[in-house]
XYZ file of C-alpha atoms in Angstrom:
778
model
C -61.793 40.098 4.800
C -64.480 38.900 2.503
C -64.263 41.886 0.180
C -65.874 44.328 2.482
C -68.447 41.596 2.858
C -71.803 42.165 1.535
C -70.531 45.715 1.511
C -73.892 47.193 0.634
C -75.253 45.825 3.860
C -72.354 46.604 6.138
C -73.508 49.870 7.707
C -72.140 51.625 10.735
C -74.384 54.425 11.972
C -74.563 56.412 15.191
C -78.344 56.558 15.617
C -79.809 54.083 13.168
C -83.477 54.591 12.390
C -84.177 51.569 10.187
C -87.437 49.772 10.767
C -86.899 46.231 12.088
C -83.156 46.537 11.555
C -80.824 44.591 13.774
C -78.772 46.919 15.967
C -76.149 46.778 18.681
C -75.736 49.982 20.667
C -72.433 50.742 22.347
C -72.206 49.922 26.067
C -75.554 48.110 26.025
C -75.703 44.429 26.881
C -75.963 42.016 23.958
C -78.255 39.067 24.604
C -77.472 35.841 22.752
C -79.539 32.670 22.607
C -77.038 29.836 22.692
C -77.178 26.173 23.658
C -74.418 24.953 25.954
C -74.400 21.615 24.127
C -72.633 23.255 21.181
C -69.207 21.912 20.226
C -66.052 23.529 21.579
C -65.232 25.226 18.259
C -68.516 27.153 18.502
C -67.782 28.074 22.113
C -64.334 29.326 21.099
C -65.866 31.413 18.340
C -68.385 32.846 20.800
C -65.536 33.698 23.171
C -63.796 35.602 20.385
C -66.999 37.387 19.376
C -67.566 38.343 23.015
C -64.049 39.749 23.193
C -64.553 41.642 19.918
C -67.832 43.226 21.067
C -66.122 44.407 24.229
C -63.291 46.022 22.249
C -65.376 47.590 19.472
C -68.672 48.407 21.167
C -67.793 48.305 24.887
C -70.685 45.849 25.207
C -70.939 42.696 27.294
C -72.507 39.439 26.145
C -75.264 37.755 28.116
C -76.455 34.243 27.276
C -80.202 33.731 27.687
C -83.117 32.083 25.930
C -84.641 35.308 24.631
C -81.553 36.929 23.117
C -81.770 39.118 20.037
C -78.944 37.122 18.430
C -79.856 33.480 17.915
C -76.709 31.391 17.505
C -76.888 27.695 16.857
C -76.076 24.588 14.900
C -78.705 22.550 13.135
C -79.578 19.594 15.340
C -78.107 21.187 18.464
C -79.932 24.419 19.271
C -83.692 23.650 19.463
C -84.557 27.315 18.784
C -83.559 26.774 15.148
C -86.685 24.680 14.629
C -88.592 27.938 14.462
C -86.533 29.048 11.486
C -86.912 26.077 9.169
C -87.218 28.247 6.051
C -83.982 30.066 6.786
C -81.904 27.027 7.739
C -83.136 25.045 4.743
C -80.640 27.096 2.694
C -77.689 25.500 4.470
C -79.055 22.121 5.459
C -77.018 19.233 4.087
C -74.006 21.398 3.241
C -70.654 21.137 5.027
C -69.398 24.052 7.142
C -72.164 26.347 5.897
C -73.702 29.298 7.741
C -76.477 31.806 7.334
C -76.568 35.277 8.882
C -79.993 36.842 8.491
C -81.812 39.830 9.910
C -85.207 38.740 11.175
C -88.407 40.786 11.078
C -88.504 41.312 14.837
C -85.125 43.075 14.959
C -83.306 39.882 15.821
C -80.363 38.281 14.043
C -79.965 34.625 13.138
C -76.482 33.088 13.002
C -76.918 29.419 12.160
C -74.565 26.712 10.965
C -75.106 23.455 9.144
C -72.497 21.977 11.507
C -70.319 23.278 14.331
C -67.683 24.662 11.972
C -70.351 26.536 10.032
C -71.734 28.133 13.194
C -68.251 29.166 14.305
C -67.520 30.723 10.908
C -70.813 32.600 11.059
C -69.768 34.164 14.373
C -66.373 35.095 12.933
C -68.114 36.665 9.949
C -70.153 38.748 12.365
C -66.968 39.793 14.170
C -65.540 41.028 10.904
C -68.739 42.857 10.082
C -68.545 44.836 13.323
C -65.018 45.880 12.384
C -62.514 43.310 13.657
C -59.846 42.204 11.190
C -58.766 38.551 11.191
C -55.282 40.071 11.636
C -56.272 42.005 14.770
C -53.693 40.093 16.827
C -51.246 38.798 14.241
C -50.666 42.174 12.584
C -51.688 44.504 15.444
C -54.659 45.870 13.511
C -56.367 47.664 16.390
C -60.156 47.781 15.816
C -61.884 51.161 15.778
C -64.420 51.936 18.479
C -68.040 52.112 17.270
C -71.065 53.830 18.708
C -73.327 51.246 17.142
C -73.605 48.532 14.536
C -76.644 47.983 12.343
C -77.727 45.544 9.673
C -80.856 46.317 7.610
C -83.873 44.057 7.807
C -83.082 42.722 4.331
C -79.618 41.475 5.232
C -78.874 37.844 4.456
C -75.587 36.088 3.810
C -75.333 32.383 3.057
C -71.846 30.866 2.781
C -70.116 27.521 2.510
C -66.586 26.623 1.416
C -65.322 26.104 -2.102
C -62.589 23.807 -0.749
C -63.409 21.388 2.066
C -60.068 21.414 3.915
C -58.182 24.729 3.955
C -55.095 25.563 5.929
C -51.452 26.471 6.367
C -48.114 24.737 6.808
C -45.627 26.338 9.202
C -42.295 25.556 7.563
C -38.670 26.715 7.672
C -39.508 28.148 11.066
C -35.877 28.211 12.236
C -35.455 32.013 11.979
C -38.934 33.269 12.795
C -41.822 31.569 14.510
C -39.764 29.042 16.463
C -37.335 31.466 18.185
C -40.122 34.021 18.641
C -42.281 31.406 20.357
C -39.847 29.860 22.826
C -37.736 32.984 23.476
C -40.490 35.574 23.650
C -44.189 34.785 23.392
C -44.220 31.433 25.174
C -40.911 31.455 26.980
C -39.457 28.035 27.565
C -36.039 26.746 28.649
C -36.428 24.111 25.945
C -35.092 25.293 22.590
C -37.536 24.704 19.780
C -40.612 24.605 21.996
C -43.762 25.724 20.153
C -46.500 25.086 22.642
C -50.245 25.360 23.044
C -50.236 29.081 23.804
C -48.565 29.825 20.465
C -50.721 27.335 18.620
C -53.851 28.816 20.148
C -53.080 32.147 18.475
C -52.458 30.326 15.187
C -55.742 28.434 15.519
C -57.568 31.651 16.366
C -56.235 33.167 13.137
C -57.318 30.112 11.161
C -60.791 30.287 12.697
C -61.124 33.969 11.805
C -60.000 33.177 8.243
C -62.503 30.290 8.079
C -59.693 27.764 7.720
C -59.731 24.362 9.379
C -56.440 22.560 8.693
C -52.926 22.834 10.082
C -49.622 21.243 9.201
C -47.378 21.981 12.212
C -43.738 23.038 12.066
C -41.546 19.978 11.500
C -37.875 20.989 11.210
C -35.240 19.317 13.379
C -34.898 22.540 15.379
C -38.505 22.300 16.624
C -40.020 19.931 19.165
C -42.708 17.909 17.353
C -46.332 18.968 17.690
C -47.588 15.693 19.183
C -44.692 15.472 21.615
C -45.545 18.875 23.086
C -48.097 18.928 25.915
C -51.372 20.693 25.208
C -51.069 21.056 21.447
C -53.477 18.335 20.395
C -56.053 19.442 22.966
C -55.876 23.012 21.703
C -56.396 21.860 18.119
C -59.502 19.953 19.212
C -60.944 23.030 20.943
C -60.650 25.064 17.751
C -61.910 22.311 15.439
C -58.583 22.107 13.601
C -57.658 19.085 11.506
C -53.985 18.208 11.927
C -52.167 17.010 8.843
C -48.592 16.583 7.704
C -46.354 17.116 4.724
C -45.137 14.649 2.106
C -42.492 13.278 4.502
C -44.725 12.985 7.589
C -46.880 9.869 7.108
C -49.404 8.724 9.689
C -49.222 11.929 11.775
C -45.535 11.242 12.489
C -42.975 14.015 12.101
C -40.158 11.641 11.290
C -37.439 14.321 11.085
C -37.281 14.484 14.891
C -39.600 11.768 16.115
C -37.700 8.884 14.554
C -34.722 9.773 16.682
C -36.960 9.816 19.770
C -39.388 6.961 19.170
C -37.908 4.975 16.271
C -35.708 1.884 16.411
C -33.131 1.061 13.782
C -33.116 2.680 10.342
C -36.074 4.537 8.850
C -36.157 1.962 6.083
C -39.330 0.128 5.095
C -37.384 -2.407 3.062
C -34.959 -3.563 5.750
C -36.750 -2.426 8.933
C -40.414 -2.824 8.125
C -41.448 -3.823 11.648
C -39.607 -0.921 13.253
C -41.263 1.633 10.996
C -44.668 -0.085 11.285
C -44.464 0.039 15.102
C -43.516 3.714 14.871
C -46.669 4.455 12.882
C -48.878 2.197 14.969
C -48.055 3.820 18.296
C -48.990 7.250 16.939
C -52.230 6.138 15.289
C -53.346 4.428 18.508
C -52.540 7.603 20.432
C -54.404 10.077 18.188
C -57.222 7.874 16.924
C -59.913 10.145 18.384
C -58.268 13.339 17.080
C -59.368 15.021 13.842
C -56.465 14.041 11.558
C -55.856 14.267 7.827
C -53.588 11.260 7.494
C -50.764 11.530 4.975
C -49.969 8.079 3.621
C -47.003 6.778 1.667
C -43.359 7.265 2.569
C -40.248 9.296 1.833
C -36.999 9.562 3.750
C -36.457 11.329 7.039
C -37.194 15.035 6.545
C -37.185 15.918 2.831
C -35.124 13.129 1.314
C -35.658 10.059 -0.827
C -36.787 6.880 0.880
C -34.135 4.506 2.170
C -33.755 0.936 0.972
C -35.237 1.557 -2.471
C -33.265 3.031 -5.348
C -35.064 2.504 -8.632
C -38.518 3.833 -9.429
C -39.824 0.253 -9.521
C -38.388 -0.480 -6.059
C -39.933 2.686 -4.655
C -43.275 1.768 -6.202
C -43.175 -1.621 -4.463
C -42.397 0.022 -1.096
C -45.255 2.491 -1.467
C -47.711 -0.228 -2.462
C -46.820 -2.174 0.684
C -46.931 0.951 2.843
C -50.413 1.843 1.602
C -51.696 -1.583 2.561
C -50.131 -1.528 6.026
C -51.093 2.068 6.787
C -54.714 1.549 5.817
C -54.873 -1.556 7.970
C -53.743 0.565 10.921
C -56.378 3.201 10.192
C -59.073 0.535 9.883
C -58.015 -1.071 13.152
C -57.703 2.061 15.312
C -59.598 4.944 13.679
C -62.603 3.634 11.745
C -63.496 0.276 10.283
C -64.918 2.155 7.305
C -61.554 3.148 5.834
C -63.166 5.378 3.223
C -64.515 7.651 5.967
C -60.975 8.360 7.237
C -59.548 11.402 5.399
C -56.260 10.399 3.748
C -53.829 12.219 1.486
C -51.082 11.052 -0.830
C -48.612 13.695 -2.002
C -46.679 12.837 -5.195
C -43.933 15.403 -4.567
C -40.440 15.603 -6.086
C -39.171 12.066 -6.928
C -42.449 10.501 -5.741
C -44.189 12.156 -8.697
C -41.981 10.018 -10.968
C -43.106 6.917 -9.065
C -46.742 7.910 -9.420
C -46.286 8.553 -13.144
C -44.723 5.085 -13.441
C -48.071 3.526 -12.572
C -48.318 3.560 -8.776
C -51.859 2.576 -7.793
C -53.261 4.837 -5.071
C -56.487 3.720 -3.322
C -59.458 5.465 -4.918
C -60.734 7.134 -1.737
C -57.352 8.780 -1.005
C -56.978 12.427 -2.012
C -54.154 13.047 -4.485
C -52.411 16.230 -3.404
C -50.616 18.034 -6.227
C -47.780 20.503 -5.748
C -46.282 23.560 -7.316
C -42.582 23.668 -8.228
C -41.893 25.579 -4.971
C -42.007 28.875 -6.874
C -45.740 29.027 -7.492
C -46.121 27.125 -10.763
C -48.286 24.019 -10.410
C -46.586 20.991 -11.932
C -49.600 18.768 -12.514
C -53.314 19.272 -13.029
C -55.665 16.300 -12.694
C -56.561 14.311 -15.764
C -60.181 13.419 -16.460
C -59.483 9.975 -14.990
C -57.986 11.457 -11.826
C -60.993 13.724 -11.454
C -63.213 10.645 -11.381
C -61.512 9.381 -8.224
C -63.594 9.357 -5.047
C -60.818 10.974 -2.989
C -60.555 13.992 -5.254
C -57.544 16.242 -5.559
C -55.721 18.644 -3.273
C -53.012 21.279 -3.583
C -49.828 22.002 -1.645
C -48.649 25.499 -2.600
C -45.690 27.706 -1.614
C -45.369 31.427 -0.901
C -42.159 30.765 1.064
C -39.409 28.265 0.270
C -35.981 26.995 1.337
C -34.063 25.287 -1.454
C -32.748 25.280 -4.991
C -32.118 27.420 -6.892
C -32.531 30.006 -4.107
C -34.540 30.473 -0.908
C -37.174 33.136 -0.476
C -37.826 33.051 3.256
C -37.573 36.715 4.154
C -40.215 39.029 2.668
C -43.762 38.331 1.500
C -43.212 39.370 -2.116
C -44.980 36.426 -3.760
C -47.199 37.810 -6.529
C -50.871 37.631 -5.492
C -51.708 37.726 -9.185
C -49.679 34.586 -9.874
C -51.251 32.971 -6.816
C -54.734 33.771 -8.099
C -53.975 32.613 -11.642
C -52.627 29.247 -10.527
C -55.235 28.594 -7.819
C -58.121 29.480 -10.123
C -56.704 27.157 -12.759
C -56.321 24.435 -10.116
C -59.889 24.839 -8.895
C -61.323 24.857 -12.419
C -59.342 21.699 -13.172
C -60.890 19.895 -10.202
C -58.447 20.501 -7.329
C -61.117 21.215 -4.737
C -60.700 18.867 -1.770
C -57.711 20.194 0.200
C -55.624 23.373 -0.146
C -52.536 23.868 2.032
C -50.310 26.935 1.865
C -46.661 26.829 2.905
C -46.467 30.180 4.718
C -43.078 29.982 6.416
C -43.607 31.854 9.698
C -47.028 33.417 8.853
C -45.389 36.835 9.026
C -44.776 38.586 6.651
C -47.059 36.658 4.263
C -50.277 38.026 5.774
C -51.921 39.183 2.553
C -51.019 36.065 0.553
C -52.521 33.945 3.342
C -55.737 35.947 3.297
C -56.087 35.797 -0.482
C -55.438 32.047 -0.455
C -58.015 31.447 2.289
C -60.595 33.739 0.723
C -60.289 31.812 -2.529
C -60.546 28.507 -0.673
C -63.612 29.758 1.160
C -65.483 31.450 -1.693
C -63.615 31.417 -4.970
C -66.494 32.940 -6.905
C -66.505 36.111 -4.772
C -62.800 36.658 -5.351
C -63.142 35.930 -9.067
C -66.006 38.391 -9.371
C -64.040 41.375 -8.076
C -60.485 40.403 -9.048
C -57.247 40.546 -7.102
C -56.678 44.278 -7.476
C -59.979 45.058 -5.768
C -59.451 42.299 -3.224
C -56.075 43.800 -2.271
C -57.510 47.290 -2.062
C -60.386 46.067 0.105
C -57.886 44.356 2.413
C -55.979 47.632 2.798
C -59.168 49.672 3.288
C -60.301 47.305 6.014
C -56.986 47.597 7.838
C -56.285 51.314 7.372
C -59.505 52.999 6.241
C -60.752 54.111 2.818
C -58.472 57.083 2.228
C -55.226 55.413 3.268
C -56.147 52.065 1.735
C -56.687 53.629 -1.667
C -53.333 55.446 -1.435
C -51.433 52.315 -0.355
C -52.915 49.943 -2.957
C -50.923 51.148 -6.007
C -47.697 51.003 -3.971
C -48.392 47.367 -3.084
C -49.114 46.581 -6.731
C -45.784 48.072 -7.802
C -43.996 46.260 -4.982
C -45.371 42.942 -6.220
C -44.590 43.788 -9.862
C -40.950 44.662 -9.208
C -40.465 41.563 -7.058
C -42.023 39.428 -9.793
C -39.211 40.571 -12.084
C -36.649 39.729 -9.385
C -37.271 38.920 -5.737
C -35.189 40.780 -3.121
C -33.692 37.431 -2.042
C -32.456 36.833 -5.612
C -30.710 40.204 -6.087
C -27.196 38.859 -5.432
C -27.355 36.624 -8.531
C -26.360 33.698 -6.320
C -27.618 30.120 -6.018
C -28.125 27.816 -3.063
C -27.520 24.086 -2.637
C -25.140 24.183 -5.584
C -21.777 22.379 -5.436
C -19.832 25.066 -7.290
C -18.638 27.732 -4.777
C -18.898 30.319 -7.559
C -22.658 30.217 -7.083
C -22.215 31.690 -3.582
C -20.388 34.786 -4.850
C -22.459 37.952 -5.293
C -22.109 39.182 -8.883
C -23.667 41.342 -11.560
C -27.139 40.752 -12.883
C -27.546 41.012 -16.644
C -29.066 44.462 -16.353
C -27.859 47.595 -18.082
C -26.945 50.811 -16.324
C -30.114 52.463 -17.669
C -32.324 49.644 -16.397
C -30.649 49.669 -12.988
C -31.185 53.414 -12.621
C -34.838 53.067 -13.606
C -35.420 50.224 -11.136
C -33.785 52.209 -8.334
C -36.010 55.145 -9.239
C -39.144 52.969 -9.181
C -38.283 51.589 -5.745
C -37.418 55.024 -4.372
C -40.846 56.283 -5.443
C -42.470 53.445 -3.477
C -40.297 54.013 -0.410
C -40.850 57.782 -0.385
C -44.606 57.396 -0.662
C -44.653 54.785 2.107
C -42.876 57.252 4.358
C -45.258 60.051 3.414
C -48.422 57.993 3.969
C -47.092 56.707 7.287
C -47.337 60.195 8.735
C -51.106 60.077 8.246
C -51.609 56.694 9.937
C -53.201 56.818 13.401
C -50.885 56.023 16.263
C -52.786 52.856 17.219
C -52.200 51.467 13.706
C -48.517 52.363 13.416
C -47.368 48.828 14.258
C -49.795 47.360 11.727
C -48.615 49.817 9.075
C -44.983 49.035 9.805
C -45.465 45.255 9.607
C -47.827 45.098 6.634
C -46.520 48.004 4.557
C -43.450 49.944 5.640
C -41.063 47.132 6.516
C -41.622 44.926 3.456
C -41.758 47.761 0.927
C -38.827 49.739 2.281
C -36.531 46.765 2.938
C -37.257 45.414 -0.557
C -36.214 48.828 -1.872
C -33.092 48.796 0.303
C -32.130 45.275 -0.824
C -32.261 46.529 -4.408
C -30.230 49.597 -3.464
C -27.639 47.440 -1.706
C -27.030 45.209 -4.706
C -27.660 47.592 -7.581
C -25.482 50.382 -6.190
C -22.862 47.694 -5.563
C -23.130 46.600 -9.195
C -22.632 50.194 -10.316
C -19.766 50.642 -7.841
C -17.963 47.560 -9.171
C -17.806 49.398 -12.487
C -16.868 52.762 -10.999
C -20.307 54.264 -11.583
C -21.403 54.741 -7.962
C -20.015 55.188 -4.483
C -19.871 52.082 -2.291
C -21.338 54.057 0.605
C -24.806 53.859 -0.943
C -24.702 50.064 -0.865
C -23.310 50.032 2.671
C -25.940 52.462 3.949
C -28.704 50.290 2.501
C -27.322 47.297 4.412
C -27.294 49.293 7.666
C -30.830 50.569 7.055
C -32.168 47.030 6.611
C -30.689 46.113 9.990
C -32.221 49.218 11.585
C -35.698 48.560 10.203
C -35.493 44.900 11.241
C -34.715 45.976 14.788
C -37.783 48.228 14.796
C -39.918 45.333 13.541
C -38.762 43.111 16.388
C -38.912 45.729 19.131
C -42.127 47.365 17.880
C -43.402 50.918 17.909
C -46.224 50.596 20.433
C -46.364 46.835 21.041
C -43.477 46.502 23.521
C -41.421 43.930 21.637
C -44.330 41.627 20.858
C -42.582 40.288 17.740
C -39.046 40.109 19.144
C -37.126 37.305 17.345
C -39.803 36.986 14.648
C -38.059 38.911 11.881
C -34.618 37.813 10.695
C -33.349 39.740 7.670
C -30.631 37.135 7.024
C -32.289 33.683 7.087
C -29.608 31.009 6.732
C -27.002 33.822 6.671
C -26.791 33.564 2.884
C -24.306 35.734 1.011
C -27.085 37.767 -0.597
C -28.030 39.172 2.811
C -24.536 40.266 3.844
C -22.829 43.576 3.229
C -21.599 43.438 -0.370
C -17.799 43.040 -0.566
C -16.065 46.036 -2.179
C -14.645 44.612 -5.396
C -14.060 45.976 -8.862
C -14.727 44.583 -12.303
C -12.615 45.064 -15.397
C -15.475 43.923 -17.604
C -17.863 46.390 -19.123
C -21.418 46.637 -17.809
C -24.086 44.615 -19.493
C -25.503 46.382 -22.543
C -29.031 45.631 -23.651
C -29.517 44.796 -27.282
C -31.611 47.548 -28.868
C -34.921 46.302 -30.218
C -36.909 47.644 -33.136
C -40.322 46.916 -31.635
C -41.657 45.818 -28.266
C -45.152 44.572 -27.418
C -46.846 43.528 -24.202
C -49.059 40.508 -24.752
C -52.187 42.635 -24.312
C -51.177 44.838 -27.282
C -52.515 42.374 -29.869
C -54.520 43.701 -32.812
C -55.954 40.383 -33.913
C -57.282 37.337 -32.113
C -58.543 36.594 -28.635
C -56.746 36.080 -25.346
C -57.655 35.971 -21.677
C -56.059 38.875 -19.749
C -54.143 37.722 -16.655
C -54.818 40.486 -14.161
C -51.636 41.936 -12.681
C -49.391 39.242 -14.172
C -46.263 39.868 -16.200
C -43.315 42.258 -16.246
C -45.592 45.154 -17.130
C -48.755 43.450 -15.793
C -50.196 42.805 -19.256
C -49.746 39.063 -19.687
C -52.404 37.160 -21.638
C -53.369 33.489 -21.614
C -53.948 31.939 -25.040
C -56.187 28.902 -25.253
C -55.313 25.999 -27.530
C -56.053 26.798 -31.156
C -56.405 30.545 -30.651
C -54.021 33.188 -31.976
C -52.817 36.702 -31.225
C -51.474 39.055 -33.880
C -49.069 41.998 -33.533
C -48.356 44.551 -36.249
C -45.060 46.321 -36.798
C -43.668 48.623 -39.441
C -41.057 48.407 -42.145
C -37.588 47.101 -41.262
C -34.630 47.450 -43.597
C -33.435 43.874 -43.262
C -33.797 40.438 -44.868
C -34.651 38.755 -41.581
C -35.746 39.498 -38.029
C -35.128 37.841 -34.707
C -38.247 37.452 -32.614
C -37.953 37.049 -28.848
C -40.980 35.632 -27.069
C -41.297 35.905 -23.287
C -43.700 33.662 -21.390
C -44.714 33.305 -17.757
C -43.000 29.965 -16.939
C -46.048 27.872 -16.148
C -46.092 24.105 -16.561
C -48.343 22.158 -18.956
C -52.026 22.046 -18.079
C -52.609 18.786 -19.920
C -50.082 16.442 -21.441
C -46.440 17.410 -21.159
C -46.023 20.166 -23.749
C -46.282 23.932 -23.983
C -46.085 24.810 -27.678
C -46.840 27.776 -29.869
C -46.633 28.353 -33.608
C -45.116 31.616 -34.842
C -46.097 32.925 -38.264
C -44.748 36.058 -39.938
C -46.790 37.715 -42.681
C -49.054 34.786 -43.185
C -48.472 31.078 -42.971
C -45.765 30.866 -45.647
C -43.141 31.428 -42.969
C -43.820 29.802 -39.617
C -42.091 27.866 -36.855
C -43.227 25.770 -33.904
C -41.516 26.228 -30.544
C -41.969 24.674 -27.112
C -40.870 25.972 -23.727
C -41.884 23.405 -21.105
C -39.207 22.354 -18.621
C -38.595 19.123 -16.734
C -37.459 18.655 -13.156
C -34.814 21.026 -11.807
C -33.113 21.692 -15.095
C -30.839 24.681 -15.554
C -33.490 26.344 -17.700
C -36.150 25.822 -15.033
C -33.874 27.431 -12.433
C -33.364 30.512 -14.575
C -37.076 30.617 -15.351
C -38.222 30.687 -11.722
C -35.547 33.165 -10.643
C -36.728 35.545 -13.374
C -40.394 34.496 -13.646
C -39.814 34.267 -17.360
C -39.316 31.651 -20.082
C -37.660 32.954 -23.250
C -37.533 31.634 -26.787
C -35.826 33.294 -29.773
C -36.356 32.503 -33.422
C -35.047 33.995 -36.649
C -37.387 34.394 -39.600
C -36.854 35.735 -43.140
C -38.525 39.065 -43.838
C -39.970 40.327 -47.115
C -39.767 44.037 -47.873
C -43.105 45.622 -46.990
C -44.534 48.712 -45.329
C -45.994 46.662 -42.475
C -45.793 43.197 -41.042
C -47.773 40.974 -38.711
C -46.420 38.313 -36.402
C -48.994 35.790 -35.295
C -48.716 33.510 -32.243
C -50.970 30.460 -32.090
C -51.288 28.273 -29.004
C -50.921 24.567 -29.737
C -51.591 23.602 -26.104
C -53.671 24.992 -23.278
C -51.954 26.952 -20.522
C -49.856 29.297 -22.662
C -49.308 32.538 -20.702
C -47.674 35.075 -23.002
C -46.007 38.177 -21.559
C -43.895 40.181 -24.012
C -42.635 40.202 -27.601
C -39.453 41.868 -28.893
C -38.441 42.243 -32.522
C -34.775 42.783 -33.450
């Protein structure tokens, strides 16, 4: 979407009368100057642009030497020599393009390399009105009578992040069954073949992404063992990479059982594992690969044969040496020219922190905690490394304390906050997004890729405008503006508690009590308000849907109606059940919500106008967890949770003294503020008839930006009464689990209070990265 790109210059007119403007008239042939020596990625982009022109303008493409659109890559198309001034703006940059209206009514689309040229063509496709989600979300393009760019139009672009892409993960209930049972039917269970991957690569190309981590669960046939996949990646210019447990382009979870010999143990079976890696590297040496180096266990477990941190460090040191020898032997003698990634994830981060030496040219890829909070930002020393830093980030996750694999509720505002922080801290080489099955995380994917492509453009307009522009592009100005506030509220309510977390259950916990659906610590008043807020969203979604054109009904259902209404129904199912357990509601309301989720899921899979295109894609009960089932009819003899009444409440943005950085859209009431080290925020409150007060501070549960602390100092009525508190967490502690389930870290302190007509509480950040949300005084 690139923010209604150069929106001033994007003009659709019926009979344009602009001197020297570039125009395409419907049903008239479009002549393009193009050199057949261009790389396949450019040819694929031209194929897509040709298809788009046919759909939008009913125009055919003709390739000739005197076309009014000049498409080419520097050093390939000789016609570009006549435009040295224009192409000088992109020369020497990676993946850059220029689109420029020329004085003679022609249009230049030039790239610094083949990727740049391809992205320029995809930019032009979007300018004529084709969404990157045209196929993946059934966003049918509108017909146009003509398309015009003024003679002053010029757009020069190149990526903020060099390698940008997605990781298909936890595909068991979505993309995998959809692919082999429906889209690319195969008798082989788990087959995700080249036809499916071509549509994924087309999406990546339209989003100006270039990297792909293929699905790797045991249920799926590995990417490199499936005919046609690697060839399709090459055609679309896609770099193939792999996760933290897939070194040397080997998906060990399945491949070890097919190609491996003995145990996957580099201590006791070094030759067997080495041979396993070597055969793959020899096989894919001419493919564009981002090689993950290092080692963990099969799938997502600890490495075998090494128990202590020191033992694991020794294994990794040996593995680095052996793996780089293989890359030098088969891929390129200049090892530093081979893109390599090391991912210090989970227990491997402890090994890295214990002094593991990673070769300087290898990119260090940092991770979030699986719930969107980045665990480590590069130090100044790490930023000096030649290999730079990358990021592996989740908007979908299977694991402790609870999965969120169903709906795309991940807060775009949290995503922006953490990615912007990462970029500013030097994480600029590789960004990979764990997207689950792609659907229904369409908007999060677009925001992530837009930031990776041009972070300054997103920063300039903010997430709220970016989201609204996305909706306007897909559904038009009037509908987009009406939908935008509903999406914002949907993300806000899910930030407080995701639909998948509404059962107050846990996963991968030994205690069976964690599997039992039970009350949340919410009062009856809060529950009623939350149900009311969701009903308002759902009712408005239904109302707006009546105004959506028939050819966009599937897109509206997938992008808007299904996620917003099923999130509402999941809340109804569990919150009416909580009321019913206490005799304050009828169980039928919970049961009806369960049935309605099933009904809407069936519509998603069977489609409205798309003839079952997404059959088997949407599963409203991934892993069949208890939270997704009909709630058992039980009763409780305990009273409902009662909220403690507070004397005063403040959102972080309510400060009357000091300086903070507003965090757009973040927080329980979207008024969170970041406080830089050494700065303070002050909040005034009135007289309280008491000798002391309890102060509750609520933070967004980020991790330290530098060092290992997150500390603030609290002062009441001056510095004569102050306390220091910290709220950082380590590993998968119980506090961290509660923090990520609630998107909140809480600290409470008690301070003596002098009798006075007014008081001021002052919060001072002692470390960078403090994101303050709310303050309660009791």
